[in-house]
Short mmCIF file of C-alpha atoms in Angstrom, two decimals:
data_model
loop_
_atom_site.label_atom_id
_atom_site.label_comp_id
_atom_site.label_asym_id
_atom_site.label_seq_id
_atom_site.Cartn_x
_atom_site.Cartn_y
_atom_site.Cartn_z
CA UNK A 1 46.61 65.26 -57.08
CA UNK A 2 44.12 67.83 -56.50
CA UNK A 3 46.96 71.25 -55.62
CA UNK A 4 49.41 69.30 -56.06
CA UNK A 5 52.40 71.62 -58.02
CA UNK A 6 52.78 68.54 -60.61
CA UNK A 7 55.08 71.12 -62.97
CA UNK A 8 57.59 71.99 -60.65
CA UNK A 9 59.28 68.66 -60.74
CA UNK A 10 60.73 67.16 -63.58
CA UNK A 11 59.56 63.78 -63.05
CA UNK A 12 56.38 64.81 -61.64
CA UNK A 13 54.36 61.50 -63.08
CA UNK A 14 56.54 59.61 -61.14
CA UNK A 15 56.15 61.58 -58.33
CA UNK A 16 52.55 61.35 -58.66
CA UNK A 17 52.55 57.54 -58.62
CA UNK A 18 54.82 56.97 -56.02
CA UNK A 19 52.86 59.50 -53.70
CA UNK A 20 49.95 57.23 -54.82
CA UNK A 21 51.40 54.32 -53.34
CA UNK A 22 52.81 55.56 -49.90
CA UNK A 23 49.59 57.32 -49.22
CA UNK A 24 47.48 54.24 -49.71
CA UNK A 25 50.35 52.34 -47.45
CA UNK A 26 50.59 54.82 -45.31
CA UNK A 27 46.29 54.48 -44.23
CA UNK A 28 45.70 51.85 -41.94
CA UNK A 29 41.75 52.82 -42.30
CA UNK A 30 42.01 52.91 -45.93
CA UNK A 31 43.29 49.34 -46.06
CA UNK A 32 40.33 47.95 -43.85
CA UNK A 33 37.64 50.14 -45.86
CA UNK A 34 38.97 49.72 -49.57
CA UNK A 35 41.82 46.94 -49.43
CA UNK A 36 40.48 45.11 -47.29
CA UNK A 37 36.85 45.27 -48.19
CA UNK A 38 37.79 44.41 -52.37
CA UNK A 39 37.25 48.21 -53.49
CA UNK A 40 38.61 47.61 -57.26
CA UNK A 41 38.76 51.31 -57.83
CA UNK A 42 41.90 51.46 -55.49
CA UNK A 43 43.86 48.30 -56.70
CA UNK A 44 45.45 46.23 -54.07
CA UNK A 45 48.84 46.27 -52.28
CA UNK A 46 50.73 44.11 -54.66
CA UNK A 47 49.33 47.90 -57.31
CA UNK A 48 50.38 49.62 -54.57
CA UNK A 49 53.99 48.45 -54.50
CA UNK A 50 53.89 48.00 -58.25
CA UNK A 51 52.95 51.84 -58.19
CA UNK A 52 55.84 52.58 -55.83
CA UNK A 53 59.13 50.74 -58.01
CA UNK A 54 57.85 50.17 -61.26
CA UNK A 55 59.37 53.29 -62.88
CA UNK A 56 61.51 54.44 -60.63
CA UNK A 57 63.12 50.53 -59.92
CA UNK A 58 63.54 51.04 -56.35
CA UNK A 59 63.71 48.31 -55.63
CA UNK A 60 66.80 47.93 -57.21
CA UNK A 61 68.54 51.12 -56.13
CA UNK A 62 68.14 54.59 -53.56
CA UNK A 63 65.66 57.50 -54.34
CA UNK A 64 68.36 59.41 -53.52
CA UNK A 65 69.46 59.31 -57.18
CA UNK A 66 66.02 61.46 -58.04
CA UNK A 67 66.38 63.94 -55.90
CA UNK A 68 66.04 67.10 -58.37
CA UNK A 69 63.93 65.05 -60.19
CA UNK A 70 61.06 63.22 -58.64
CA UNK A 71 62.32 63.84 -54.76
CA UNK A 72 63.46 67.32 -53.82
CA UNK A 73 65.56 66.46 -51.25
CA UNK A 74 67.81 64.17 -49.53
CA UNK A 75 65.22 64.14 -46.52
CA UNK A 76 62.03 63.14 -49.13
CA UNK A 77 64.75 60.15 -50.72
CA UNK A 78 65.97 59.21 -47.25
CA UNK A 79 62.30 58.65 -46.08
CA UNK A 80 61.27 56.85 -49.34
CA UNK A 81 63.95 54.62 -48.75
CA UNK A 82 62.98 53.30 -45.39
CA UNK A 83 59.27 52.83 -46.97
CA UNK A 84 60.43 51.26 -50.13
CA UNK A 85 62.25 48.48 -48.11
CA UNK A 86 59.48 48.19 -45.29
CA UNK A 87 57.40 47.30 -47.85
CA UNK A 88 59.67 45.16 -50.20
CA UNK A 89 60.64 43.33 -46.92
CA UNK A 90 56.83 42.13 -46.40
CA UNK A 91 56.33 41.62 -49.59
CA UNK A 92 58.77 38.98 -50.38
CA UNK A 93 57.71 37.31 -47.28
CA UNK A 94 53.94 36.90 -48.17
CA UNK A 95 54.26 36.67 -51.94
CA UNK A 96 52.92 39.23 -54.21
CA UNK A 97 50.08 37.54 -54.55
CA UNK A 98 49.38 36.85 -51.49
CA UNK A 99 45.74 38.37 -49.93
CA UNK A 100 45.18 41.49 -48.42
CA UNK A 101 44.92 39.96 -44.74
CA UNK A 102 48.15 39.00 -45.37
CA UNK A 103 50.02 41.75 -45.30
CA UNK A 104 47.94 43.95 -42.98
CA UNK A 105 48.34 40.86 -39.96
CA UNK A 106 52.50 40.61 -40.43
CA UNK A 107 53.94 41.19 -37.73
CA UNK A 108 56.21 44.20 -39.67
CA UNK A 109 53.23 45.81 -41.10
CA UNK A 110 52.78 48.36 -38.74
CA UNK A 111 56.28 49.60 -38.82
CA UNK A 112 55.76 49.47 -42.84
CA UNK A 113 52.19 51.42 -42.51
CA UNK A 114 54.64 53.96 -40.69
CA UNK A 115 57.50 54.62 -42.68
CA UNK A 116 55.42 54.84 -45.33
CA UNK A 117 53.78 57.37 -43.29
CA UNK A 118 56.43 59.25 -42.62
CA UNK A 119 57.45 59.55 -46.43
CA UNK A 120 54.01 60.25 -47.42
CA UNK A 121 53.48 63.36 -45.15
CA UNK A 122 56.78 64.76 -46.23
CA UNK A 123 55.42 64.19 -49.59
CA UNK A 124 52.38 65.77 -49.36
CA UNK A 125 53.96 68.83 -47.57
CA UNK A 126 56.58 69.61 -49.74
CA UNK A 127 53.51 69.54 -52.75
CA UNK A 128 51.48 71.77 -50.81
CA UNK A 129 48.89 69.13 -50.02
CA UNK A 130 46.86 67.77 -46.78
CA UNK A 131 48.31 64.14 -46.14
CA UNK A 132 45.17 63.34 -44.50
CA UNK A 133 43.12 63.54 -47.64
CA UNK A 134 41.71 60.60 -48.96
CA UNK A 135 43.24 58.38 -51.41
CA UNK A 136 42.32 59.27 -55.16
CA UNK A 137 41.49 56.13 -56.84
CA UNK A 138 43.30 54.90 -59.82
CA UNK A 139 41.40 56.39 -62.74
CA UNK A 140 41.70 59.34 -60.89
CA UNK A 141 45.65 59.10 -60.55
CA UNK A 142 45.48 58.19 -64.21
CA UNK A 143 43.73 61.20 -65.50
CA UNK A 144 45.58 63.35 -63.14
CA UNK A 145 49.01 61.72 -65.19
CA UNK A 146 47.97 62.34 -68.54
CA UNK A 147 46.77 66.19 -68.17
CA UNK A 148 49.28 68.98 -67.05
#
């Protein structure tokens, strides 16, 4: 992700996706311009969360059991935690495959959009990177994965 230091974590694909995810949940105006509006390039928030759990299964259990390896500290894991179950929360609410609209007018969203937020720019700064970049879009992400 553009300076990203993707070699100085272990996991740092994972890392990579699951900055992916919080920084697209974490962008209110992203979601209305690209969510919101059907921008394929970016997935949806159901790829979003999928992007977020889907190695790392937290959904099932705390970050804090990859810090040293895709979080690198308690403070990154503690914030991705809060995010993680923000997000999980709405989404087993709506449905996964619920619509956009959906999740961006429940009533927890905004406290979601936050956390994630939060987690994001602690992300971002502990990479070296502006969290108020714009989201890379999925091929992007992917090409970014495959070369180090």
């Amino acid at each position: 992700m553009g300076g990203m230091a993707l070699n100085d974590m272990p996991w740092w694909r994972w890392r990579s996706n699951v900055r992916s995810a919080l920084h697209m949940l974490s962008d209110p105006v992203f979601q209305q311009e690209c969510w919101l509006a059907g921008r394929e390039e970016y997935g949806d928030v159901t790829d979003a969360v999928y992007r977020l759990v889907e190695d790392t299964w937290l959904d099932n259990w705390s970050a804090e059991k990859y810090v040293g390896t895709i979080f690198r500290d308690a403070s990154e894991a503690s914030l991705v935690d809060v995010a993680v179950l923000r997000v999980l929360r709405i989404m087993h609410e709506v449905g996964p495959d619920a619509p956009v609209s959906a999740y961006l007018e429940h009533q927890g969203w905004p406290e979601a959009v936050r956390a994630a937020r939060e987690a994001h720019v602690a992300l971002a700064a502990g990479d070296g990177e502006d969290p108020d970049s714009p989201p890379k879009t999925l091929e992007v992400l992917r090409i970014l994965t495959r070369s180090a």
